[in-house]
Short mmCIF file of C-alpha atoms in Angstrom, two decimals:
data_model
loop_
_atom_site.label_atom_id
_atom_site.label_comp_id
_atom_site.label_asym_id
_atom_site.label_seq_id
_atom_site.Cartn_x
_atom_site.Cartn_y
_atom_site.Cartn_z
CA MET P 13 128.76 107.37 116.78
CA PRO P 14 128.73 108.43 113.11
CA ASP P 15 125.33 109.08 111.57
CA SER P 16 125.51 105.93 109.42
CA ARG P 17 122.10 104.29 109.80
CA VAL P 18 120.09 104.29 106.59
CA ALA P 19 116.30 104.24 106.44
CA SER P 20 114.50 102.29 103.74
CA LEU P 21 111.01 103.19 102.62
CA ARG P 22 108.36 100.72 103.74
CA ARG P 23 104.76 99.90 102.89
CA TYR P 24 102.52 99.36 105.89
CA LEU P 25 98.97 98.04 106.22
CA VAL P 26 96.80 99.34 109.07
CA CYS P 27 93.18 99.26 110.22
CA GLU P 28 91.35 102.16 111.82
CA PRO P 29 90.28 101.44 115.45
CA ARG P 30 86.67 102.47 114.80
CA HIS P 31 85.35 99.44 116.68
CA PHE P 32 88.23 99.01 119.14
CA ALA P 33 87.23 97.74 122.58
CA VAL P 34 88.24 95.20 125.22
CA ARG P 35 85.28 92.82 125.27
CA TYR P 36 87.07 89.62 126.28
CA ALA P 37 90.36 88.59 127.91
CA ILE P 38 92.81 86.48 125.91
CA ASN P 39 96.04 87.84 127.40
CA PRO P 40 97.03 89.23 130.83
CA TRP P 41 96.72 92.84 129.66
CA MET P 42 93.03 92.61 128.80
CA ARG P 43 90.43 93.58 131.41
CA PRO P 44 86.89 93.96 130.06
CA ASP P 45 85.94 95.94 133.18
CA ARG P 46 88.42 98.69 132.27
CA PRO P 47 86.87 101.10 129.75
CA VAL P 48 88.57 102.04 126.50
CA ASP P 49 88.58 105.64 125.30
CA VAL P 50 87.84 105.05 121.62
CA LEU P 51 88.28 108.71 120.65
CA LEU P 52 91.71 108.78 122.29
CA ALA P 53 92.60 105.51 120.58
CA GLN P 54 91.63 106.97 117.22
CA ARG P 55 93.77 110.05 117.82
CA GLN P 56 96.75 107.96 118.88
CA TRP P 57 96.36 105.67 115.88
CA GLN P 58 96.10 108.61 113.49
CA THR P 59 99.27 110.07 114.97
CA LEU P 60 101.05 106.78 114.22
CA VAL P 61 99.82 106.80 110.61
CA ASP P 62 100.80 110.46 110.17
CA THR P 63 104.23 109.77 111.66
CA TYR P 64 104.86 106.93 109.21
CA ARG P 65 103.88 109.16 106.30
CA ASP P 66 105.97 112.05 107.60
CA HIS P 67 108.97 109.71 107.38
CA GLY P 68 108.21 108.82 103.77
CA HIS P 69 106.48 105.47 104.27
CA THR P 70 103.38 104.31 102.39
CA VAL P 71 100.36 103.45 104.53
CA GLU P 72 97.44 101.37 103.22
CA ASN P 73 94.13 100.85 105.03
CA VAL P 74 91.85 97.87 105.57
CA LYS P 75 88.25 98.81 106.33
CA PRO P 76 87.33 97.96 109.94
CA GLU P 77 84.43 95.57 110.46
CA PRO P 78 81.83 95.85 113.25
CA GLY P 79 82.11 93.19 115.92
CA LEU P 80 85.87 92.73 115.47
CA PRO P 81 87.38 94.93 118.22
CA ASP P 82 90.93 93.59 117.74
CA MET P 83 90.99 94.07 113.96
CA VAL P 84 93.09 97.19 114.55
CA PHE P 85 96.01 94.85 115.28
CA ALA P 86 96.89 94.39 111.63
CA ALA P 87 100.19 92.63 112.28
CA ASN P 88 98.35 89.50 113.39
CA ALA P 89 96.51 89.03 110.10
CA ALA P 90 99.36 87.71 107.94
CA VAL P 91 103.05 87.76 107.16
CA VAL P 92 104.20 88.93 103.73
CA VAL P 93 107.58 87.94 102.30
CA GLU P 94 108.61 88.84 98.73
CA GLY P 95 105.01 89.46 97.75
CA ARG P 96 103.74 86.14 99.08
CA VAL P 97 101.08 86.18 101.79
CA PHE P 98 100.80 83.60 104.57
CA GLY P 99 97.51 84.24 106.34
CA SER P 100 96.36 83.62 109.89
CA LEU P 101 94.38 81.06 111.82
CA PHE P 102 93.84 82.73 115.18
CA HIS P 103 94.09 80.82 118.44
CA ALA P 104 91.12 82.60 120.03
CA PRO P 105 87.73 81.91 118.41
CA GLU P 106 86.80 85.57 118.99
CA ARG P 107 89.51 86.69 116.56
CA ARG P 108 89.18 84.10 113.80
CA PRO P 109 86.74 86.17 111.69
CA GLU P 110 89.41 88.89 111.33
CA SER P 111 91.22 86.86 108.70
CA VAL P 112 88.35 87.24 106.21
CA PRO P 113 88.52 91.03 105.54
CA TYR P 114 92.31 90.98 105.51
CA GLU P 115 92.37 88.12 103.02
CA ALA P 116 89.86 90.01 100.87
CA TRP P 117 92.10 93.09 100.92
CA PHE P 118 95.16 91.13 99.81
CA LYS P 119 93.24 89.38 97.05
CA ALA P 120 91.86 92.70 95.81
CA GLU P 121 95.47 93.91 95.61
CA GLY P 122 96.39 90.92 93.45
CA TYR P 123 98.06 88.71 96.05
CA GLU P 124 97.53 85.02 96.55
CA VAL P 125 96.93 84.10 100.18
CA HIS P 126 97.98 80.81 101.74
CA HIS P 127 95.53 79.48 104.33
CA PRO P 128 97.41 78.02 107.31
CA GLU P 129 96.46 74.57 108.48
CA SER P 130 97.85 75.21 111.96
CA VAL P 131 97.23 78.01 114.45
CA CYS P 132 99.29 80.95 113.33
CA GLU P 133 99.01 84.66 114.14
CA GLY P 134 100.88 86.47 111.41
CA GLU P 135 103.63 88.90 112.27
CA GLY P 136 102.66 88.59 115.89
CA ASP P 137 104.81 85.45 115.97
CA LEU P 138 106.53 85.43 112.56
CA VAL P 139 109.23 88.07 112.25
CA PRO P 140 111.20 88.23 108.98
CA ALA P 141 114.79 88.98 109.91
CA GLY P 142 117.07 89.11 106.90
CA ARG P 143 118.14 85.58 105.99
CA TRP P 144 115.54 83.82 108.10
CA ILE P 145 112.21 84.14 109.87
CA LEU P 146 112.18 84.23 113.66
CA ALA P 147 109.11 82.37 114.86
CA GLY P 148 107.51 82.43 118.30
CA THR P 149 105.55 79.69 119.99
CA GLY P 150 104.36 78.90 123.49
CA PHE P 151 101.08 80.81 123.73
CA ARG P 152 99.58 81.29 120.27
CA THR P 153 101.31 80.13 117.07
CA THR P 154 102.12 76.41 116.99
CA ARG P 155 105.36 74.68 116.03
CA GLU P 156 103.47 72.96 113.21
CA ALA P 157 102.84 76.41 111.76
CA HIS P 158 106.59 77.10 111.82
CA ARG P 159 107.15 74.11 109.54
CA GLU P 160 104.29 75.21 107.30
CA VAL P 161 105.77 78.70 106.98
CA GLN P 162 109.19 77.31 106.03
CA GLU P 163 107.68 75.09 103.36
CA TYR P 164 105.64 77.95 101.92
CA PHE P 165 108.31 80.63 101.80
CA GLY P 166 111.39 78.42 101.42
CA VAL P 167 113.09 80.55 104.06
CA PRO P 168 114.75 79.05 107.17
CA VAL P 169 112.49 79.39 110.20
CA ILE P 170 114.05 79.62 113.65
CA GLY P 171 111.66 78.58 116.41
CA LEU P 172 111.77 80.46 119.71
CA THR P 173 109.78 79.53 122.81
CA LEU P 174 108.06 82.27 124.80
CA VAL P 175 107.59 81.59 128.51
CA ASP P 176 106.11 84.76 130.04
CA PRO P 177 102.37 85.26 129.39
CA TYR P 178 102.80 89.03 129.36
CA PHE P 179 104.84 88.49 126.20
CA TYR P 180 102.41 86.18 124.49
CA HIS P 181 103.51 87.10 120.95
CA LEU P 182 107.05 87.31 119.66
CA ASP P 183 106.50 90.92 118.60
CA THR P 184 105.98 91.93 122.23
CA ALA P 185 109.42 90.58 123.19
CA LEU P 186 111.56 91.23 120.10
CA PHE P 187 111.80 93.45 117.05
CA VAL P 188 114.13 93.70 114.07
CA LEU P 189 116.32 96.78 113.89
CA ASP P 190 117.78 96.13 110.44
CA GLU P 191 119.00 93.24 108.29
CA GLU P 192 121.70 92.36 110.81
CA ASN P 193 120.43 93.05 114.30
CA ILE P 194 117.50 92.93 116.72
CA ALA P 195 116.40 94.16 120.13
CA TYR P 196 114.80 91.77 122.63
CA TYR P 197 113.99 90.98 126.25
CA PRO P 198 115.89 87.78 127.15
CA GLU P 199 113.71 86.66 130.06
CA ALA P 200 110.68 86.38 127.78
CA PHE P 201 112.29 83.28 126.25
CA SER P 202 113.16 79.76 127.33
CA PRO P 203 116.83 79.11 128.23
CA GLY P 204 117.49 77.34 124.94
CA SER P 205 115.89 80.11 122.92
CA ARG P 206 117.98 82.70 124.76
CA GLU P 207 121.09 80.78 123.74
CA VAL P 208 119.95 80.70 120.12
CA LEU P 209 119.37 84.45 120.09
CA ALA P 210 122.73 85.11 121.74
CA ARG P 211 124.48 83.04 119.05
CA LEU P 212 122.60 84.65 116.16
CA TYR P 213 122.78 88.20 117.48
CA PRO P 214 125.81 88.71 119.74
CA ASP P 215 125.46 92.49 119.40
CA ALA P 216 121.71 92.65 120.01
CA VAL P 217 120.18 95.43 122.06
CA LEU P 218 118.90 93.89 125.30
CA ALA P 219 115.87 95.46 126.94
CA THR P 220 114.95 95.55 130.61
CA ARG P 221 111.65 94.18 131.87
CA GLU P 222 110.50 97.72 132.56
CA ASP P 223 110.98 98.72 128.93
CA ALA P 224 109.44 95.48 127.70
CA MET P 225 106.38 96.01 129.91
CA ALA P 226 106.10 99.52 128.44
CA PHE P 227 105.76 97.87 124.99
CA GLY P 228 109.17 99.12 123.98
CA LEU P 229 109.79 95.94 122.00
CA ASN P 230 106.53 96.26 120.10
CA SER P 231 108.38 98.73 117.91
CA VAL P 232 108.85 99.27 114.18
CA SER P 233 112.21 100.12 112.61
CA ASP P 234 112.94 101.31 109.07
CA GLY P 235 116.65 100.73 109.58
CA ARG P 236 117.28 104.19 111.00
CA HIS P 237 114.12 105.47 112.69
CA VAL P 238 112.61 103.35 115.46
CA PHE P 239 108.95 104.09 116.16
CA ILE P 240 108.78 103.28 119.85
CA SER P 241 106.65 103.63 122.96
CA PRO P 242 107.59 106.80 124.88
CA GLY P 243 107.61 104.76 128.09
CA ALA P 244 110.64 102.73 127.00
CA THR P 245 113.15 105.40 127.92
CA ALA P 246 116.18 103.21 128.70
CA LEU P 247 115.72 101.23 125.49
CA ALA P 248 115.39 104.42 123.45
CA ALA P 249 118.64 105.68 124.98
CA GLN P 250 120.41 102.44 124.03
CA LEU P 251 119.12 102.71 120.47
CA ALA P 252 120.29 106.31 120.20
CA ASP P 253 123.73 105.25 121.42
CA ARG P 254 123.80 102.71 118.56
CA GLY P 255 123.03 105.38 115.98
CA TYR P 256 119.29 104.78 115.58
CA VAL P 257 116.78 107.60 115.87
CA PRO P 258 113.97 106.87 118.34
CA VAL P 259 110.62 108.32 117.29
CA PRO P 260 108.24 108.14 120.29
CA VAL P 261 104.59 107.45 119.46
CA ASP P 262 102.10 107.02 122.30
CA LEU P 263 99.67 104.11 121.80
CA SER P 264 98.90 103.70 125.49
CA GLU P 265 95.19 103.12 124.91
CA PHE P 266 95.98 100.01 122.88
CA GLN P 267 98.08 98.59 125.70
CA LYS P 268 94.79 97.87 127.46
CA ALA P 269 94.36 95.10 124.87
CA GLY P 270 98.00 94.00 124.95
CA GLY P 271 99.00 95.86 121.79
CA GLY P 272 101.27 98.63 120.63
CA ILE P 273 102.93 100.13 117.58
CA LYS P 274 103.96 96.91 115.85
CA CYS P 275 100.67 95.19 116.63
CA CYS P 276 98.93 97.95 114.67
CA THR P 277 101.33 97.65 111.73
CA GLN P 278 101.58 94.99 109.05
CA GLU P 279 104.60 95.34 106.74
CA ILE P 280 103.99 94.44 103.11
CA ARG P 281 107.27 93.14 101.73
CA SER P 282 106.84 93.04 97.96
#
């Protein structure tokens, strides 16, 4: 395949995993009895940040707050479209305080932040995809939030129902490759949602359960480079066949909390 994929420079927001831990269980991946290697997590996270910068992307940092072990998962804090920020109202009470430091960061940068009235977990379930926003529901973000997002951004929102608790957020089951295409794991979705995705994206890259369970779909693409879990080997091969360049980054320590590359990455679309 010709080398025709074009990368676009992105601006990402991240949060250092200084206080990362698994202290409670709010998804099937989390086991408080399984220790987290914080030093390893910090090294893995720094490698991700360095890799983004090595590819020309801008990386901004939110200061981590004590007592918020999941604050490292920056994607859940908001969704930003054309410089407008739609914040989060987390489903789990343990995570609700995370929205405060993120909102403060955006305000300090000059953004206005919309406070959701309904449970909504940022880019975890709200995935801007060219002409529309793909929106997950079923475990966290509510359908009422989908309507709220559409009213705020004035962008069509396409609701998709997640049915497998291992894929509790949309960004664990689907990611955007470029303005025209996505990769996803069909069995994470209800039958009707699978039909919607098949109609919208007839040429989508379809992942196996093995690659999805390896957090291969919790990836970040700049249109050419796909920052992906090294465990998702079959998916990476498919992407390479399509002309994308897989860039493996190991965030295995974060998988103990049900997170990966995308979970740690908020894209600021100005």
